[in-house]
mmCIF file of C-alpha atoms in Angstrom:
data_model
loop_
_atom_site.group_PDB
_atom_site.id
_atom_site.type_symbol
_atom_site.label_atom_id
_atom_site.label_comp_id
_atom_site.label_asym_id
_atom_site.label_seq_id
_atom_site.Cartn_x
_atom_site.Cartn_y
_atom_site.Cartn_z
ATOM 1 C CA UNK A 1 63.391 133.279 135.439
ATOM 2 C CA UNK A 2 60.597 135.753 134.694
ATOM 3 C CA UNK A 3 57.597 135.311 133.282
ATOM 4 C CA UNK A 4 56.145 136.949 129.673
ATOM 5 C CA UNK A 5 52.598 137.779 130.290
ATOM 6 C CA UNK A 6 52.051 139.680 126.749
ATOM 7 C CA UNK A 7 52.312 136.732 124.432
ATOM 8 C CA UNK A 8 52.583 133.061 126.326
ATOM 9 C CA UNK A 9 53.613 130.795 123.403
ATOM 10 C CA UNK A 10 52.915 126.989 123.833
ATOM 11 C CA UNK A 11 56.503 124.765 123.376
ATOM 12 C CA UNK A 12 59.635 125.960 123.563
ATOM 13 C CA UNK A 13 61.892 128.476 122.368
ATOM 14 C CA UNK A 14 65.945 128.358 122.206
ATOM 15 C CA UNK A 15 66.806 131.890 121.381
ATOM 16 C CA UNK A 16 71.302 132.338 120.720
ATOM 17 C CA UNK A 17 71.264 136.168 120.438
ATOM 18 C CA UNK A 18 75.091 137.024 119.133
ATOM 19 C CA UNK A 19 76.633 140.831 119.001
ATOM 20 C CA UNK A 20 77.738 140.743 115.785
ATOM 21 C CA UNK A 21 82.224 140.623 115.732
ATOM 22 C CA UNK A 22 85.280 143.606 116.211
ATOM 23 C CA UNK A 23 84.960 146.615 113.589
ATOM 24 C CA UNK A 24 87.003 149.809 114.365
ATOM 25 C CA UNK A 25 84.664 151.834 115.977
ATOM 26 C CA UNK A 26 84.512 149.187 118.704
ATOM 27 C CA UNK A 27 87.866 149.227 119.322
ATOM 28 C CA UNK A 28 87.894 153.039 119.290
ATOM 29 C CA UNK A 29 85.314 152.213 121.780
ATOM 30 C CA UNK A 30 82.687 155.169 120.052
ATOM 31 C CA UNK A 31 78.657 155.160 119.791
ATOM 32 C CA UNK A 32 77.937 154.381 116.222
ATOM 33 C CA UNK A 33 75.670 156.845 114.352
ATOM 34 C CA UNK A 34 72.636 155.275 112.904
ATOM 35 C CA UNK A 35 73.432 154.379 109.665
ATOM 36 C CA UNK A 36 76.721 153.861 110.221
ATOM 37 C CA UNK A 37 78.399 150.732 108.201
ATOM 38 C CA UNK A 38 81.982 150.119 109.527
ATOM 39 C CA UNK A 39 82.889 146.377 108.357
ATOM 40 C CA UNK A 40 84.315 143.982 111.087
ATOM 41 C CA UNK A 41 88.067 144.568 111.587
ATOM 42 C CA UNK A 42 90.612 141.018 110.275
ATOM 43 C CA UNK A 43 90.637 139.639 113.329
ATOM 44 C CA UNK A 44 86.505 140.187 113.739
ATOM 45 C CA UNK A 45 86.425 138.425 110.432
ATOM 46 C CA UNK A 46 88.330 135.358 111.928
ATOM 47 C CA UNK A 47 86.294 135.389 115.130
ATOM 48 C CA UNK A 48 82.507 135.663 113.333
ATOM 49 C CA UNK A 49 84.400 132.165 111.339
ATOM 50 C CA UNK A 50 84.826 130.463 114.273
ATOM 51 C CA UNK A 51 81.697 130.974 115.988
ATOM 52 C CA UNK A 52 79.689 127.635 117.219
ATOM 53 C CA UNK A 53 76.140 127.841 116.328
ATOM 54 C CA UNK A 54 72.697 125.499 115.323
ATOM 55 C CA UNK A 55 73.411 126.061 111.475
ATOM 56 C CA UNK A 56 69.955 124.517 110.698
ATOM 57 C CA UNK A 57 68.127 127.379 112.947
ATOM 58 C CA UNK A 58 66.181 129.656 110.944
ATOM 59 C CA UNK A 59 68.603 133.089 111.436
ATOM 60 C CA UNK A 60 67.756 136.573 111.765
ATOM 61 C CA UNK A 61 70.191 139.735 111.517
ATOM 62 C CA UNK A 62 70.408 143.470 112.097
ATOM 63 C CA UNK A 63 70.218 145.337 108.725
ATOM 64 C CA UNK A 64 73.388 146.838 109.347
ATOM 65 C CA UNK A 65 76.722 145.491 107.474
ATOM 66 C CA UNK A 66 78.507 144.921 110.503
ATOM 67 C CA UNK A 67 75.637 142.136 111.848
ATOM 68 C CA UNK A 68 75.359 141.044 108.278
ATOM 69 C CA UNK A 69 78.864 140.526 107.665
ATOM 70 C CA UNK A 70 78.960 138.137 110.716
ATOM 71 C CA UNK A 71 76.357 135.997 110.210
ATOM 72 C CA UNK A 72 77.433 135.337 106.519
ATOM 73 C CA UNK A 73 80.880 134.415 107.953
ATOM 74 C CA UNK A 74 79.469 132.243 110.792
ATOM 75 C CA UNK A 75 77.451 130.686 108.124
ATOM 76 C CA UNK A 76 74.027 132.255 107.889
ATOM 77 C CA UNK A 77 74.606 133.924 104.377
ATOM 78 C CA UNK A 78 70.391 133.831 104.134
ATOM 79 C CA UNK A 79 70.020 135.590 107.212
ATOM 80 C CA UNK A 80 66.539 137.456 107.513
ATOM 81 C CA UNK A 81 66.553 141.334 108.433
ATOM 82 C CA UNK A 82 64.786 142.286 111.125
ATOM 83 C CA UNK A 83 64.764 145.894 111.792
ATOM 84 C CA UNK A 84 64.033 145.361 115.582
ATOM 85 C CA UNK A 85 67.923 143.936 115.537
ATOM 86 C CA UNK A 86 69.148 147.253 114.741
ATOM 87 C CA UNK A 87 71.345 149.212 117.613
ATOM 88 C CA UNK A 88 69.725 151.518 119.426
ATOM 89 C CA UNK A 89 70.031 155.598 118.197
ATOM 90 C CA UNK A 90 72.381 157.023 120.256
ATOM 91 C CA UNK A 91 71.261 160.610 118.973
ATOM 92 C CA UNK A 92 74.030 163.480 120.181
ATOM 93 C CA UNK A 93 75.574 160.588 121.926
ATOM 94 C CA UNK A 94 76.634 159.371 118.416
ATOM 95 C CA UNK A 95 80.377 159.439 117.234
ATOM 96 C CA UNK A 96 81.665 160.093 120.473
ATOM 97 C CA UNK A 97 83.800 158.593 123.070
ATOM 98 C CA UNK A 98 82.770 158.629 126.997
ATOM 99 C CA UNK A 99 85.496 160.486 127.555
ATOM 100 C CA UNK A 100 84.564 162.926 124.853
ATOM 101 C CA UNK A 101 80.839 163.044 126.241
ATOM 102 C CA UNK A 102 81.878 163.867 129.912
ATOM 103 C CA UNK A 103 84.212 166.423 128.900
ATOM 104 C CA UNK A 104 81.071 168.160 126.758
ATOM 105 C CA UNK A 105 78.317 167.306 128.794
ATOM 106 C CA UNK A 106 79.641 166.514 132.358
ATOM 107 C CA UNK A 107 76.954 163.731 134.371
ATOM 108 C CA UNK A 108 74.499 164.086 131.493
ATOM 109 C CA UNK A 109 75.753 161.046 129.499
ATOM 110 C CA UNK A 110 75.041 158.985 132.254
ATOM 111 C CA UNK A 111 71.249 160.002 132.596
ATOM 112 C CA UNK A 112 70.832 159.240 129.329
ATOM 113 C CA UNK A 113 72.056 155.570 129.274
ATOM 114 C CA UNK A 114 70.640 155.054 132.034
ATOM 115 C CA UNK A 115 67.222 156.424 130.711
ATOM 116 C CA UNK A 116 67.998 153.877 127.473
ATOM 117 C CA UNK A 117 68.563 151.300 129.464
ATOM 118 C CA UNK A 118 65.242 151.613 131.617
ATOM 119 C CA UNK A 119 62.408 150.141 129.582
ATOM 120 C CA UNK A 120 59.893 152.022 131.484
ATOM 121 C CA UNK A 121 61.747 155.638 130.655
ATOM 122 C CA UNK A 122 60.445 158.170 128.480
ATOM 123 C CA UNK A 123 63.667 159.726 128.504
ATOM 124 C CA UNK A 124 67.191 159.219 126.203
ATOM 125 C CA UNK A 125 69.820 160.762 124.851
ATOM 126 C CA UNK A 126 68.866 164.189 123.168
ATOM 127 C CA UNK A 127 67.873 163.325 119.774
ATOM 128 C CA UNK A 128 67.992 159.678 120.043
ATOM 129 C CA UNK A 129 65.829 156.776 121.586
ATOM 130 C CA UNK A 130 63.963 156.702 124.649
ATOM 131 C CA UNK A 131 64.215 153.193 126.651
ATOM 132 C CA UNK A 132 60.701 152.820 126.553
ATOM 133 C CA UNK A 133 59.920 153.291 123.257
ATOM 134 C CA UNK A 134 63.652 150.874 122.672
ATOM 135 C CA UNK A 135 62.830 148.143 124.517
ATOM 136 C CA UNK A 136 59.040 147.561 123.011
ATOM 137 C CA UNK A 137 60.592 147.681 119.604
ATOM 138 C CA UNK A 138 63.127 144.728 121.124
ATOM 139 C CA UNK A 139 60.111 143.546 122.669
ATOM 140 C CA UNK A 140 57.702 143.485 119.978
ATOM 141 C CA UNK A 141 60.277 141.038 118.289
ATOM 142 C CA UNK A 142 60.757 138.622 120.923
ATOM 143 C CA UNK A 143 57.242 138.481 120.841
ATOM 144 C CA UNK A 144 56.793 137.267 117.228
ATOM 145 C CA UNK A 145 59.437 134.335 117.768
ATOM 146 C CA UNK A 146 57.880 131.072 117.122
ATOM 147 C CA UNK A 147 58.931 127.483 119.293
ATOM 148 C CA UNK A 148 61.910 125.993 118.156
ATOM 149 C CA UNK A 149 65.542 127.095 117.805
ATOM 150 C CA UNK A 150 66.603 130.707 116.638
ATOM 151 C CA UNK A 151 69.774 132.427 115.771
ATOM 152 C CA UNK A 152 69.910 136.156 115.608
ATOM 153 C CA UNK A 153 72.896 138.258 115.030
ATOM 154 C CA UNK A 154 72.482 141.889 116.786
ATOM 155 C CA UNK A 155 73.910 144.562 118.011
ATOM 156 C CA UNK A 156 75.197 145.374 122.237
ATOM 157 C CA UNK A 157 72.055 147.521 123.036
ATOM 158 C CA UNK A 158 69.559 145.049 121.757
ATOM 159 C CA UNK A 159 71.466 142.275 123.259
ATOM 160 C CA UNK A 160 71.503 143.710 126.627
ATOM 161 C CA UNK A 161 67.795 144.543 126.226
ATOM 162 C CA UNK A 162 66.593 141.540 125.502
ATOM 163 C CA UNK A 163 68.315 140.062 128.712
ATOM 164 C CA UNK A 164 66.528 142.750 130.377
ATOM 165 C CA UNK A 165 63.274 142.031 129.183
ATOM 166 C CA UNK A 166 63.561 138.317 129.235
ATOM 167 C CA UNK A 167 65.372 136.918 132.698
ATOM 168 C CA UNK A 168 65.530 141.347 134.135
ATOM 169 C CA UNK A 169 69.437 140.675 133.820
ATOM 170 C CA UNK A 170 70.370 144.900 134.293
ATOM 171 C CA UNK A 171 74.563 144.354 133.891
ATOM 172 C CA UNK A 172 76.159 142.344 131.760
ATOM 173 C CA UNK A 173 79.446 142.399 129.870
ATOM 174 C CA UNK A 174 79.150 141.436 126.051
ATOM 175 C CA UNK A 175 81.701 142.129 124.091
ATOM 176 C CA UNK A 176 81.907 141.918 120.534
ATOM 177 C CA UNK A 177 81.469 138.391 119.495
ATOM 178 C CA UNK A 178 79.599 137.349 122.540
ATOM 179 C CA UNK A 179 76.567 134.400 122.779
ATOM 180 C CA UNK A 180 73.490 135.119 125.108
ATOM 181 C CA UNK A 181 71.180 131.844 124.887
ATOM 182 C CA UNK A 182 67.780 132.352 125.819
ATOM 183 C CA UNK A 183 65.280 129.286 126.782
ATOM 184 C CA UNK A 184 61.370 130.340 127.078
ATOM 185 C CA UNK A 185 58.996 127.616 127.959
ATOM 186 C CA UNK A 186 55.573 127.853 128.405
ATOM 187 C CA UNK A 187 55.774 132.045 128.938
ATOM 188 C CA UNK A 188 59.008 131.801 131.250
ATOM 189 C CA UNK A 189 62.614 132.852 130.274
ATOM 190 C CA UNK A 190 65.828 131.427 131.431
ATOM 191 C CA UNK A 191 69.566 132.398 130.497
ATOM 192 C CA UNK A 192 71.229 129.120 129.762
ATOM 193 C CA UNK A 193 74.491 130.426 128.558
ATOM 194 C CA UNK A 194 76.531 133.334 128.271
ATOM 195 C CA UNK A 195 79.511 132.621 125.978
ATOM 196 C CA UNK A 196 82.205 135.583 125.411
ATOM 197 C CA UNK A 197 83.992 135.548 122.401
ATOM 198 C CA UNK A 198 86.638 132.623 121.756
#
């Protein structure tokens, strides 16, 4: 449980923050470039279908066609973009396997996730964002979220950083497909579930 002291908001939120389903590049297992638009693989397609969610909750997405794609197919064709949803820019990172990134750049990719994964760090991968600046724009979202029930399709990185922000959960696995629901209540965040993909 942790406690939001930049924007207490009287009654309570239920926040299901879902990484949006399977597309190649996740199975290639490579940093997406920024603007990159892959479309969810067949059996991503199927999954984003059968995924369980309050269809009555106003919904937001990621602008990108991947997040977009799965929340029309889980039912959320009307889907607001939110910009904050968007994955995090990966900079020289992008397009690029770990493997690839050791083999170029030895220990220096993993100063720079950890730097984007420290909301406090100025630092980030050459070229790309910094985990400060990161997780205020993930921040600065959570922060307009009114009481009630919310459904937001996303993206790993903002997924993750919103469960660092929120309950200061630093590991998590979340694979494509996978729930995170978020309860605040009078300032104070709990996780209440952590679904992987069916």
């Amino acid at each position: 449980m942790k406690k939001n002291h930049l924007n207490p908001v009287i009654g309570g939120l239920t926040l299901h923050l879902i990484r949006h389903a399977p597309t190649l590049p996740n199975a290639q297992r490579r940093y997406p470039h920024p603007h990159e638009d892959a479309p969810l693989t067949p059996a991503g397609e199927a999954l984003a279908r059968s995924l369980d969610l309050p269809r009555r909750a106003p919904a937001f997405t990621s602008p990108l066609g991947r997040a977009r794609q799965t929340a029309r197919l889980a039912g959320f064709p009307h889907a607001e973009a939110a910009p904050a949803l968007a994955e995090a820019s990966f900079g020289v990172m992008a397009g690029h396997t770990w493997a690839e990134l050791e083999a170029a750049h030895g220990d220096a990719p993993r100063a720079w996730i950890e730097a984007l994964s420290d909301p406090t760090s100025p630092h980030g991968p050459p070229g790309g964002d910094t985990g400060r600046g990161f997780h205020a724009r993930v921040q600065a979202w959570l922060d307009t979220l009114p009481a009630g029930e919310v459904v937001a399709f996303t993206h790993a990185g903002p997924l993750l950083a919103a469960l660092r922000l929120t309950v200061n959960l630093a590991a998590v696995a979340a694979p494509p497909g996978t729930v995170a629901t978020l309860r605040r209540e009078a300032g104070y965040w709990w996780l209440t579930a952590l679904r992987p993909p069916p």
